[in-house]
Amino acid sequence: MRRRRLAYTIMMGTCLTLFVLSWTVVRLWSHPAAIAMAVVALAIPPFAAIVANWNIDRRD
């Protein structure tokens, strides 16, 4: 359980960091790069949920 929670936290932290940086910093230099970063950030949460719920019946 601890490893799954750590992996979920890292993935969601990466998601939030990408999203915030894309629209506060990167958009000043490149709009397409900011949009690409936001799209990648939007793709992370489903995978984070899969990792967090992976083999939920087993105790780690």
MMTF fields as JSON, N, C-alpha, C and O atoms, coordinates in Angstrom:
{
  "mmtfVersion": "1.0.0",
  "mmtfProducer": "UNKNOWN",
  "numBonds": 239,
  "numAtoms": 240,
  "numGroups": 60,
  "numChains": 1,
  "numModels": 1,
  "chainsPerModel": [1],
  "groupsPerChain": [60],
  "chainIdList": ["A"],
  "bondAtomList": [4, 2, 8, 6, 12, 10, 16, 14, 20, 18, 24, 22, 28, 26, 32, 30, 36, 34, 40, 38, 44, 42, 48, 46, 52, 50, 56, 54, 60, 58, 64, 62, 68, 66, 72, 70, 76, 74, 80, 78, 84, 82, 88, 86, 92, 90, 96, 94, 100, 98, 104, 102, 108, 106, 112, 110, 116, 114, 120, 118, 124, 122, 128, 126, 132, 130, 136, 134, 140, 138, 144, 142, 148, 146, 152, 150, 156, 154, 160, 158, 164, 162, 168, 166, 172, 170, 176, 174, 180, 178, 184, 182, 188, 186, 192, 190, 196, 194, 200, 198, 204, 202, 208, 206, 212, 210, 216, 214, 220, 218, 224, 222, 228, 226, 232, 230, 236, 234],
  "bondOrderList": [1, 1, 1, 1, 1, 1, 1, 1, 1, 1, 1, 1, 1, 1, 1, 1, 1, 1, 1, 1, 1, 1, 1, 1, 1, 1, 1, 1, 1, 1, 1, 1, 1, 1, 1, 1, 1, 1, 1, 1, 1, 1, 1, 1, 1, 1, 1, 1, 1, 1, 1, 1, 1, 1, 1, 1, 1, 1, 1],
  "groupList": [{"groupName": "MET", "atomNameList": ["N", "CA", "C", "O"], "elementList": ["N", "C", "C", "O"], "formalChargeList": [0, 0, 0, 0], "bondAtomList": [1, 0, 2, 1, 3, 2], "bondOrderList": [1, 1, 2], "singleLetterCode": "M", "chemCompType": "L-PEPTIDE LINKING"}, {"groupName": "ARG", "atomNameList": ["N", "CA", "C", "O"], "elementList": ["N", "C", "C", "O"], "formalChargeList": [0, 0, 0, 0], "bondAtomList": [1, 0, 2, 1, 3, 2], "bondOrderList": [1, 1, 2], "singleLetterCode": "R", "chemCompType": "L-PEPTIDE LINKING"}, {"groupName": "LEU", "atomNameList": ["N", "CA", "C", "O"], "elementList": ["N", "C", "C", "O"], "formalChargeList": [0, 0, 0, 0], "bondAtomList": [1, 0, 2, 1, 3, 2], "bondOrderList": [1, 1, 2], "singleLetterCode": "L", "chemCompType": "L-PEPTIDE LINKING"}, {"groupName": "ALA", "atomNameList": ["N", "CA", "C", "O"], "elementList": ["N", "C", "C", "O"], "formalChargeList": [0, 0, 0, 0], "bondAtomList": [1, 0, 2, 1, 3, 2], "bondOrderList": [1, 1, 2], "singleLetterCode": "A", "chemCompType": "L-PEPTIDE LINKING"}, {"groupName": "TYR", "atomNameList": ["N", "CA", "C", "O"], "elementList": ["N", "C", "C", "O"], "formalChargeList": [0, 0, 0, 0], "bondAtomList": [1, 0, 2, 1, 3, 2], "bondOrderList": [1, 1, 2], "singleLetterCode": "Y", "chemCompType": "L-PEPTIDE LINKING"}, {"groupName": "THR", "atomNameList": ["N", "CA", "C", "O"], "elementList": ["N", "C", "C", "O"], "formalChargeList": [0, 0, 0, 0], "bondAtomList": [1, 0, 2, 1, 3, 2], "bondOrderList": [1, 1, 2], "singleLetterCode": "T", "chemCompType": "L-PEPTIDE LINKING"}, {"groupName": "ILE", "atomNameList": ["N", "CA", "C", "O"], "elementList": ["N", "C", "C", "O"], "formalChargeList": [0, 0, 0, 0], "bondAtomList": [1, 0, 2, 1, 3, 2], "bondOrderList": [1, 1, 2], "singleLetterCode": "I", "chemCompType": "L-PEPTIDE LINKING"}, {"groupName": "GLY", "atomNameList": ["N", "CA", "C", "O"], "elementList": ["N", "C", "C", "O"], "formalChargeList": [0, 0, 0, 0], "bondAtomList": [1, 0, 2, 1, 3, 2], "bondOrderList": [1, 1, 2], "singleLetterCode": "G", "chemCompType": "PEPTIDE LINKING"}, {"groupName": "CYS", "atomNameList": ["N", "CA", "C", "O"], "elementList": ["N", "C", "C", "O"], "formalChargeList": [0, 0, 0, 0], "bondAtomList": [1, 0, 2, 1, 3, 2], "bondOrderList": [1, 1, 2], "singleLetterCode": "C", "chemCompType": "L-PEPTIDE LINKING"}, {"groupName": "PHE", "atomNameList": ["N", "CA", "C", "O"], "elementList": ["N", "C", "C", "O"], "formalChargeList": [0, 0, 0, 0], "bondAtomList": [1, 0, 2, 1, 3, 2], "bondOrderList": [1, 1, 2], "singleLetterCode": "F", "chemCompType": "L-PEPTIDE LINKING"}, {"groupName": "VAL", "atomNameList": ["N", "CA", "C", "O"], "elementList": ["N", "C", "C", "O"], "formalChargeList": [0, 0, 0, 0], "bondAtomList": [1, 0, 2, 1, 3, 2], "bondOrderList": [1, 1, 2], "singleLetterCode": "V", "chemCompType": "L-PEPTIDE LINKING"}, {"groupName": "SER", "atomNameList": ["N", "CA", "C", "O"], "elementList": ["N", "C", "C", "O"], "formalChargeList": [0, 0, 0, 0], "bondAtomList": [1, 0, 2, 1, 3, 2], "bondOrderList": [1, 1, 2], "singleLetterCode": "S", "chemCompType": "L-PEPTIDE LINKING"}, {"groupName": "TRP", "atomNameList": ["N", "CA", "C", "O"], "elementList": ["N", "C", "C", "O"], "formalChargeList": [0, 0, 0, 0], "bondAtomList": [1, 0, 2, 1, 3, 2], "bondOrderList": [1, 1, 2], "singleLetterCode": "W", "chemCompType": "L-PEPTIDE LINKING"}, {"groupName": "HIS", "atomNameList": ["N", "CA", "C", "O"], "elementList": ["N", "C", "C", "O"], "formalChargeList": [0, 0, 0, 0], "bondAtomList": [1, 0, 2, 1, 3, 2], "bondOrderList": [1, 1, 2], "singleLetterCode": "H", "chemCompType": "L-PEPTIDE LINKING"}, {"groupName": "PRO", "atomNameList": ["N", "CA", "C", "O"], "elementList": ["N", "C", "C", "O"], "formalChargeList": [0, 0, 0, 0], "bondAtomList": [1, 0, 2, 1, 3, 2], "bondOrderList": [1, 1, 2], "singleLetterCode": "P", "chemCompType": "L-PEPTIDE LINKING"}, {"groupName": "ASN", "atomNameList": ["N", "CA", "C", "O"], "elementList": ["N", "C", "C", "O"], "formalChargeList": [0, 0, 0, 0], "bondAtomList": [1, 0, 2, 1, 3, 2], "bondOrderList": [1, 1, 2], "singleLetterCode": "N", "chemCompType": "L-PEPTIDE LINKING"}, {"groupName": "ASP", "atomNameList": ["N", "CA", "C", "O"], "elementList": ["N", "C", "C", "O"], "formalChargeList": [0, 0, 0, 0], "bondAtomList": [1, 0, 2, 1, 3, 2], "bondOrderList": [1, 1, 2], "singleLetterCode": "D", "chemCompType": "L-PEPTIDE LINKING"}],
  "groupTypeList": [0, 1, 1, 1, 1, 2, 3, 4, 5, 6, 0, 0, 7, 5, 8, 2, 5, 2, 9, 10, 2, 11, 12, 5, 10, 10, 1, 2, 12, 11, 13, 14, 3, 3, 6, 3, 0, 3, 10, 10, 3, 2, 3, 6, 14, 14, 9, 3, 3, 6, 10, 3, 15, 12, 15, 6, 16, 1, 1, 16],
  "groupIdList": [1, 2, 3, 4, 5, 6, 7, 8, 9, 10, 11, 12, 13, 14, 15, 16, 17, 18, 19, 20, 21, 22, 23, 24, 25, 26, 27, 28, 29, 30, 31, 32, 33, 34, 35, 36, 37, 38, 39, 40, 41, 42, 43, 44, 45, 46, 47, 48, 49, 50, 51, 52, 53, 54, 55, 56, 57, 58, 59, 60],
  "secStructList": [7, 2, 2, 2, 2, 2, 2, 2, 2, 2, 2, 2, 2, 2, 2, 2, 2, 2, 2, 2, 2, 2, 2, 2, 6, 4, 4, 4, 6, 7, 2, 2, 2, 2, 2, 2, 2, 2, 2, 2, 2, 2, 2, 2, 2, 2, 2, 2, 2, 2, 2, 2, 6, 6, 6, 6, 6, 1, 7, 7],
  "xCoordList": [0.827, 0.0, 0.872, 0.55, 1.96, 2.81, 3.448, 3.522, 3.912, 4.522, 3.527, 3.854, 2.302, 1.27, 0.937, 0.774, 0.835, 0.535, 1.667, 1.409, 2.912, 4.051, 4.054, 4.283, 3.801, 3.755, 2.634, 2.823, 1.474, 0.345, 0.689, 0.401, 1.3, 1.667, 2.68, 2.565, 3.66, 4.659, 4.02, 4.307, 3.16, 2.514, 1.607, 1.614, 0.834, -0.052, 0.73, 0.333, 1.819, 2.684, 3.299, 3.405, 3.705, 4.227, 3.158, 3.427, 1.949, 0.829, 0.581, 0.483, 0.483, 0.232, 1.381, 1.153, 2.604, 3.763, 3.765, 3.991, 3.513, 3.459, 2.368, 2.581, 1.213, 0.085, 0.357, 0.122, 0.843, 1.109, 2.248, 2.142, 3.325, 4.443, 4.068, 4.534, 3.224, 2.874, 2.133, 2.348, 1.257, 0.465, 0.996, 0.462, 2.029, 2.599, 3.95, 4.282, 4.734, 6.088, 6.258, 6.67, 5.949, 6.261, 5.441, 5.933, 4.215, 3.379, 3.943, 3.593, 4.811, 5.429, 6.393, 6.627, 6.955, 7.907, 7.324, 7.66, 6.456, 5.954, 4.566, 4.408, 3.578, 2.213, 2.048, 1.415, 2.593, 2.45, 3.098, 2.566, 4.23, 4.874, 4.021, 3.929, 3.402, 2.529, 1.318, 0.903, 0.762, -0.385, 0.026, -0.71, 1.187, 1.68, 1.9, 1.558, 2.464, 2.669, 1.342, 1.226, 0.343, -0.971, -1.628, -2.281, -1.459, -2.031, -1.371, -2.051, -0.063, 0.631, 0.148, -0.062, -0.03, -0.524, -1.932, -2.271, -2.74, -4.101, -4.122, -5.083, -3.077, -3.029, -2.535, -2.75, -1.884, -1.296, -2.326, -2.169, -3.378, -4.285, -4.934, -5.057, -5.353, -5.906, -4.885, -5.224, -3.643, -2.606, -2.282, -1.985, -2.339, -2.112, -3.206, -2.921, -4.443, -5.535, -5.369, -5.656, -4.912, -4.67, -3.582, -3.723, -2.498, -1.406, -1.886, -1.54, -2.671, -3.146, -4.076, -4.123, -4.814, -5.77, -5.286, -6.046, -4.042, -3.503, -3.465, -2.876, -4.086, -4.086, -4.518, -3.822, -5.651, -6.13, -6.467, -6.477, -6.739, -7.097, -5.887, -6.032, -4.711, -3.496, -2.974, -3.024, -2.482, -1.888, -0.387, 0.291, 0.128, 1.576, 2.33, 3.554],
  "yCoordList": [-1.191, 0.0, 1.255, 2.237, 1.222, 2.399, 2.749, 3.921, 1.722, 1.972, 2.539, 3.441, 2.011, 2.518, 3.959, 4.778, 4.28, 5.659, 6.607, 7.725, 6.163, 6.981, 7.197, 8.313, 6.133, 6.261, 7.199, 8.019, 7.08, 7.952, 9.409, 10.299, 9.65, 11.009, 11.604, 12.772, 10.828, 11.32, 11.637, 12.677, 10.753, 10.984, 12.218, 13.021, 12.366, 13.523, 14.811, 15.868, 14.74, 15.905, 16.337, 17.53, 15.356, 15.654, 16.284, 17.224, 15.761, 16.299, 17.763, 18.614, 18.048, 19.423, 20.35, 21.48, 19.875, 20.69, 21.012, 22.158, 20.007, 20.248, 21.239, 22.143, 21.067, 21.934, 23.382, 24.308, 23.568, 24.926, 25.573, 26.732, 24.84, 25.409, 25.723, 26.71, 24.879, 25.109, 26.419, 27.109, 26.776, 27.987, 29.211, 30.307, 29.053, 30.228, 30.618, 31.803, 29.651, 29.944, 29.679, 30.566, 28.479, 28.052, 28.809, 29.056, 29.182, 29.872, 31.22, 31.745, 31.782, 33.057, 32.925, 33.895, 31.731, 31.508, 30.693, 30.931, 29.739, 28.862, 28.338, 27.553, 28.783, 28.311, 26.831, 26.105, 26.354, 24.914, 24.025, 22.963, 24.445, 23.65, 23.647, 22.626, 24.767, 24.836, 23.932, 23.252, 23.926, 23.052, 21.592, 20.77, 21.263, 19.88, 19.453, 18.33, 20.33, 20.005, 19.796, 18.904, 20.607, 20.462, 19.146, 18.495, 18.756, 17.481, 16.311, 15.368, 16.367, 15.307, 15.28, 14.209, 16.464, 16.533, 15.958, 15.352, 16.139, 15.59, 14.071, 13.414, 13.512, 12.07, 11.308, 10.099, 11.978, 11.295, 10.786, 9.659, 11.545, 11.071, 9.7, 8.946, 9.342, 7.984, 6.892, 5.879, 7.101, 6.117, 6.102, 5.047, 7.261, 7.319, 6.553, 5.857, 6.671, 5.931, 4.432, 3.651, 4.025, 2.599, 2.083, 1.01, 2.838, 2.433, 2.368, 1.432, 3.338, 3.371, 2.209, 1.748, 1.727, 0.648, -0.708, -1.677, -0.777, -2.01, -3.095, -2.917, -4.193, -5.366, -4.959, -5.239, -4.309, -3.746, -4.833, -4.556, -6.043, -7.116, -7.623, -8.178, -7.437, -7.916, -6.865, -5.671, -7.284, -6.369, -6.276, -7.297, -5.056, -4.883, -4.921, -4.791],
  "zCoordList": [0.0, 0.0, 0.0, -0.669, 0.741, 0.841, -0.498, -0.867, -1.23, -2.536, -3.524, -4.296, -3.505, -4.411, -4.087, -4.991, -2.803, -2.395, -2.803, -3.248, -2.652, -3.056, -4.565, -5.033, -5.329, -6.78, -7.219, -8.118, -6.591, -6.903, -6.595, -7.395, -5.446, -5.055, -6.018, -6.391, -6.422, -7.371, -8.713, -9.307, -9.193, -10.487, -10.453, -11.386, -9.387, -9.307, -9.075, -9.565, -8.345, -8.179, -9.494, -9.78, -10.295, -11.619, -12.496, -13.243, -12.4, -13.16, -12.805, -13.69, -11.531, -11.098, -11.488, -11.92, -11.335, -11.698, -13.181, -13.569, -14.016, -15.461, -15.823, -16.631, -15.228, -15.558, -15.145, -15.922, -13.942, -13.457, -14.244, -14.645, -14.464, -15.221, -16.659, -17.228, -17.247, -18.646, -18.839, -19.835, -17.896, -18.082, -17.35, -17.523, -16.541, -15.893, -16.472, -16.509, -16.922, -17.385, -18.875, -19.622, -19.301, -20.668, -21.701, -22.803, -21.385, -22.368, -22.778, -23.835, -21.957, -22.299, -23.473, -24.193, -23.672, -24.752, -25.901, -27.061, -25.589, -26.647, -26.282, -25.348, -27.03, -26.792, -27.137, -26.37, -28.263, -28.551, -27.488, -27.163, -26.948, -25.892, -24.629, -23.949, -24.312, -23.134, -23.31, -22.372, -24.493, -24.765, -24.685, -24.138, -25.221, -25.16, -23.714, -23.342, -22.9, -21.487, -20.773, -19.932, -21.096, -20.476, -20.889, -20.073, -22.141, -22.617, -21.896, -21.491, -21.735, -20.994, -19.551, -18.981, -18.959, -17.579, -17.464, -16.447, -18.477, -18.45, -18.634, -18.234, -19.231, -19.449, -18.225, -18.134, -17.286, -16.132, -15.119, -14.65, -14.745, -13.68, -13.9, -12.935, -15.106, -15.244, -14.924, -14.312, -15.336, -15.028, -13.539, -12.978, -12.903, -11.457, -10.72, -9.745, -11.169, -10.538, -10.738, -9.831, -11.904, -12.156, -11.226, -10.639, -11.089, -10.201, -8.757, -8.037, -8.327, -6.943, -6.637, -5.497, -7.622, -7.402, -7.906, -7.914, -8.321, -8.872, -7.803, -6.737, -8.1, -7.201, -5.789, -4.813, -5.696, -4.442, -3.412, -2.212, -3.857, -2.921, -2.148, -1.059, -2.7, -2.043, -1.072, -1.369, 0.064, 1.04, 0.771, 0.655, 0.671, 0.458, 1.761, 1.771]
}
